[in-house]
């Protein structure tokens, strides 16, 4: 089976998980970066935004060879997740080797806020690996359901500390992404430009950090260690450069 840099249906742009929804930051004075790497989030890209994520992994998933490869995700956001239904469409090119864009698939995520207040909650459903082409056509279509929440903790500093969490269940999570299973993760904003996270996806854990220049919130750079304990003998580093262009269309 051909695999992308991360599990099937999980190759989503990391930058989008780093943006705290407006509903969670109103009048909070929030000026800290936030991210969650390694598990899907229920949050969708804002309406009218487009995004791109270029990633590199030091080793491919389910590969006997010690070789790295890259991937590219492109997508857009539609709808309002806070007042209605948020929709995120993604196209994933799963390898940058050989003929460019000769293998890939599409992903669709729907999200909706189900609770407001101090800890807003979002419910999401995603479908991945559909409309696949090239070698990626061998993979099964995946389905994930996620619950994501945000909270601001007053730690006595100049600004509150943002925290986000995500938990869910997917159709291809455990046993090398062939069986259903659960996942969970938590991310913490450390400074205006730095955030970290820890997550567990089925059988393995991921530690990650993300950097975003305060002068350009459209850009983020992430680094993570996937399968950090080598539980499934798939430990690898994943690095990405992510760019989000808000209000690119739709007014």
PDB file of N, CA, C and O in Angstrom, residues 190-222:
ATOM      1  N   UNK A 190       3.084  29.279  24.005  1.00  0.00           N
ATOM      2  CA  UNK A 190       4.161  29.626  24.919  1.00  0.00           C
ATOM      3  C   UNK A 190       4.570  31.090  24.839  1.00  0.00           C
ATOM      4  O   UNK A 190       5.011  31.667  25.833  1.00  0.00           O
ATOM      5  N   UNK A 191       4.461  31.667  23.657  1.00  0.00           N
ATOM      6  CA  UNK A 191       4.865  33.054  23.452  1.00  0.00           C
ATOM      7  C   UNK A 191       4.178  33.562  22.196  1.00  0.00           C
ATOM      8  O   UNK A 191       3.481  32.797  21.517  1.00  0.00           O
ATOM      9  N   UNK A 192       4.370  34.837  21.837  1.00  0.00           N
ATOM     10  CA  UNK A 192       3.755  35.329  20.604  1.00  0.00           C
ATOM     11  C   UNK A 192       4.221  34.610  19.354  1.00  0.00           C
ATOM     12  O   UNK A 192       3.570  34.711  18.308  1.00  0.00           O
ATOM     13  N   UNK A 193       5.334  33.889  19.429  1.00  0.00           N
ATOM     14  CA  UNK A 193       5.862  33.229  18.231  1.00  0.00           C
ATOM     15  C   UNK A 193       6.083  31.727  18.381  1.00  0.00           C
ATOM     16  O   UNK A 193       6.390  31.047  17.416  1.00  0.00           O
ATOM     17  N   UNK A 194       5.912  31.181  19.578  1.00  0.00           N
ATOM     18  CA  UNK A 194       6.256  29.777  19.808  1.00  0.00           C
ATOM     19  C   UNK A 194       5.120  29.032  20.506  1.00  0.00           C
ATOM     20  O   UNK A 194       4.490  29.546  21.431  1.00  0.00           O
ATOM     21  N   UNK A 195       4.862  27.805  20.041  1.00  0.00           N
ATOM     22  CA  UNK A 195       3.857  26.935  20.643  1.00  0.00           C
ATOM     23  C   UNK A 195       4.356  25.500  20.603  1.00  0.00           C
ATOM     24  O   UNK A 195       5.236  25.155  19.802  1.00  0.00           O
ATOM     25  N   UNK A 196       3.815  24.662  21.473  1.00  0.00           N
ATOM     26  CA  UNK A 196       4.208  23.250  21.498  1.00  0.00           C
ATOM     27  C   UNK A 196       2.977  22.388  21.692  1.00  0.00           C
ATOM     28  O   UNK A 196       1.912  22.865  22.100  1.00  0.00           O
ATOM     29  N   UNK A 197       3.123  21.100  21.389  1.00  0.00           N
ATOM     30  CA  UNK A 197       1.997  20.191  21.554  1.00  0.00           C
ATOM     31  C   UNK A 197       2.484  18.767  21.771  1.00  0.00           C
ATOM     32  O   UNK A 197       3.625  18.419  21.443  1.00  0.00           O
ATOM     33  N   UNK A 198       1.598  17.951  22.315  1.00  0.00           N
ATOM     34  CA  UNK A 198       1.832  16.520  22.468  1.00  0.00           C
ATOM     35  C   UNK A 198       0.536  15.812  22.089  1.00  0.00           C
ATOM     36  O   UNK A 198      -0.559  16.298  22.399  1.00  0.00           O
ATOM     37  N   UNK A 199       0.646  14.691  21.391  1.00  0.00           N
ATOM     38  CA  UNK A 199      -0.559  14.002  20.932  1.00  0.00           C
ATOM     39  C   UNK A 199      -0.319  12.502  20.859  1.00  0.00           C
ATOM     40  O   UNK A 199       0.827  12.028  20.850  1.00  0.00           O
ATOM     41  N   UNK A 200      -1.420  11.769  20.793  1.00  0.00           N
ATOM     42  CA  UNK A 200      -1.383  10.305  20.661  1.00  0.00           C
ATOM     43  C   UNK A 200      -2.364   9.910  19.573  1.00  0.00           C
ATOM     44  O   UNK A 200      -3.531  10.282  19.610  1.00  0.00           O
ATOM     45  N   UNK A 201      -1.868   9.187  18.572  1.00  0.00           N
ATOM     46  CA  UNK A 201      -2.691   8.781  17.445  1.00  0.00           C
ATOM     47  C   UNK A 201      -2.675   7.259  17.327  1.00  0.00           C
ATOM     48  O   UNK A 201      -1.739   6.681  16.791  1.00  0.00           O
ATOM     49  N   UNK A 202      -3.689   6.612  17.872  1.00  0.00           N
ATOM     50  CA  UNK A 202      -3.813   5.161  17.763  1.00  0.00           C
ATOM     51  C   UNK A 202      -2.779   4.398  18.553  1.00  0.00           C
ATOM     52  O   UNK A 202      -3.046   3.938  19.672  1.00  0.00           O
ATOM     53  N   UNK A 203      -1.578   4.247  17.984  1.00  0.00           N
ATOM     54  CA  UNK A 203      -0.546   3.428  18.604  1.00  0.00           C
ATOM     55  C   UNK A 203       0.732   4.185  18.928  1.00  0.00           C
ATOM     56  O   UNK A 203       1.683   3.588  19.429  1.00  0.00           O
ATOM     57  N   UNK A 204       0.804   5.494  18.650  1.00  0.00           N
ATOM     58  CA  UNK A 204       2.069   6.191  18.837  1.00  0.00           C
ATOM     59  C   UNK A 204       1.840   7.650  19.214  1.00  0.00           C
ATOM     60  O   UNK A 204       0.751   8.203  19.040  1.00  0.00           O
ATOM     61  N   UNK A 205       2.891   8.275  19.728  1.00  0.00           N
ATOM     62  CA  UNK A 205       2.813   9.663  20.154  1.00  0.00           C
ATOM     63  C   UNK A 205       3.635  10.585  19.268  1.00  0.00           C
ATOM     64  O   UNK A 205       4.565  10.157  18.579  1.00  0.00           O
ATOM     65  N   UNK A 206       3.287  11.877  19.305  1.00  0.00           N
ATOM     66  CA  UNK A 206       3.986  12.899  18.537  1.00  0.00           C
ATOM     67  C   UNK A 206       4.253  14.106  19.434  1.00  0.00           C
ATOM     68  O   UNK A 206       3.347  14.579  20.127  1.00  0.00           O
ATOM     69  N   UNK A 207       5.486  14.594  19.401  1.00  0.00           N
ATOM     70  CA  UNK A 207       5.865  15.837  20.065  1.00  0.00           C
ATOM     71  C   UNK A 207       6.157  16.866  18.976  1.00  0.00           C
ATOM     72  O   UNK A 207       6.856  16.564  18.009  1.00  0.00           O
ATOM     73  N   UNK A 208       5.633  18.081  19.137  1.00  0.00           N
ATOM     74  CA  UNK A 208       5.834  19.069  18.094  1.00  0.00           C
ATOM     75  C   UNK A 208       5.982  20.477  18.627  1.00  0.00           C
ATOM     76  O   UNK A 208       5.534  20.800  19.733  1.00  0.00           O
ATOM     77  N   UNK A 209       6.622  21.333  17.829  1.00  0.00           N
ATOM     78  CA  UNK A 209       6.729  22.753  18.114  1.00  0.00           C
ATOM     79  C   UNK A 209       6.391  23.521  16.839  1.00  0.00           C
ATOM     80  O   UNK A 209       6.551  23.012  15.722  1.00  0.00           O
ATOM     81  N   UNK A 210       5.925  24.746  17.005  1.00  0.00           N
ATOM     82  CA  UNK A 210       5.578  25.580  15.870  1.00  0.00           C
ATOM     83  C   UNK A 210       6.046  27.007  16.140  1.00  0.00           C
ATOM     84  O   UNK A 210       5.934  27.509  17.269  1.00  0.00           O
ATOM     85  N   UNK A 211       6.579  27.637  15.105  1.00  0.00           N
ATOM     86  CA  UNK A 211       7.057  29.011  15.201  1.00  0.00           C
ATOM     87  C   UNK A 211       6.333  29.861  14.170  1.00  0.00           C
ATOM     88  O   UNK A 211       6.212  29.465  13.003  1.00  0.00           O
ATOM     89  N   UNK A 212       5.828  31.004  14.600  1.00  0.00           N
ATOM     90  CA  UNK A 212       5.160  31.924  13.698  1.00  0.00           C
ATOM     91  C   UNK A 212       5.599  33.335  14.043  1.00  0.00           C
ATOM     92  O   UNK A 212       5.432  33.780  15.186  1.00  0.00           O
ATOM     93  N   UNK A 213       6.193  34.076  13.090  1.00  0.00           N
ATOM     94  CA  UNK A 213       6.640  35.435  13.395  1.00  0.00           C
ATOM     95  C   UNK A 213       5.463  36.325  13.740  1.00  0.00           C
ATOM     96  O   UNK A 213       4.471  36.358  12.988  1.00  0.00           O
ATOM     97  N   UNK A 214       5.524  37.067  14.852  1.00  0.00           N
ATOM     98  CA  UNK A 214       4.402  37.935  15.228  1.00  0.00           C
ATOM     99  C   UNK A 214       4.060  38.955  14.154  1.00  0.00           C
ATOM    100  O   UNK A 214       2.913  39.393  14.055  1.00  0.00           O
ATOM    101  N   UNK A 215       5.029  39.322  13.325  1.00  0.00           N
ATOM    102  CA  UNK A 215       4.800  40.304  12.276  1.00  0.00           C
ATOM    103  C   UNK A 215       4.117  39.714  11.051  1.00  0.00           C
ATOM    104  O   UNK A 215       3.689  40.438  10.154  1.00  0.00           O
ATOM    105  N   UNK A 216       4.003  38.375  11.002  1.00  0.00           N
ATOM    106  CA  UNK A 216       3.387  37.720   9.841  1.00  0.00           C
ATOM    107  C   UNK A 216       2.679  36.451  10.296  1.00  0.00           C
ATOM    108  O   UNK A 216       3.210  35.353  10.199  1.00  0.00           O
ATOM    109  N   UNK A 217       1.454  36.604  10.776  1.00  0.00           N
ATOM    110  CA  UNK A 217       0.687  35.467  11.273  1.00  0.00           C
ATOM    111  C   UNK A 217       0.238  34.525  10.159  1.00  0.00           C
ATOM    112  O   UNK A 217      -0.295  33.452  10.437  1.00  0.00           O
ATOM    113  N   UNK A 218       0.446  34.924   8.917  1.00  0.00           N
ATOM    114  CA  UNK A 218       0.066  34.066   7.807  1.00  0.00           C
ATOM    115  C   UNK A 218       1.037  32.897   7.640  1.00  0.00           C
ATOM    116  O   UNK A 218       0.715  31.915   6.962  1.00  0.00           O
ATOM    117  N   UNK A 219       2.209  32.997   8.241  1.00  0.00           N
ATOM    118  CA  UNK A 219       3.276  32.008   8.055  1.00  0.00           C
ATOM    119  C   UNK A 219       3.539  31.251   9.343  1.00  0.00           C
ATOM    120  O   UNK A 219       3.514  31.823  10.436  1.00  0.00           O
ATOM    121  N   UNK A 220       3.791  29.953   9.239  1.00  0.00           N
ATOM    122  CA  UNK A 220       4.252  29.164  10.379  1.00  0.00           C
ATOM    123  C   UNK A 220       5.191  28.069   9.897  1.00  0.00           C
ATOM    124  O   UNK A 220       5.087  27.593   8.764  1.00  0.00           O
ATOM    125  N   UNK A 221       6.114  27.720  10.776  1.00  0.00           N
ATOM    126  CA  UNK A 221       7.071  26.649  10.501  1.00  0.00           C
ATOM    127  C   UNK A 221       6.979  25.656  11.648  1.00  0.00           C
ATOM    128  O   UNK A 221       7.029  26.049  12.821  1.00  0.00           O
ATOM    129  N   UNK A 222       6.817  24.390  11.350  1.00  0.00           N
ATOM    130  CA  UNK A 222       6.652  23.381  12.388  1.00  0.00           C
ATOM    131  C   UNK A 222       7.725  22.301  12.287  1.00  0.00           C
ATOM    132  O   UNK A 222       8.269  22.037  11.212  1.00  0.00           O
TER     133      UNK A 222
END
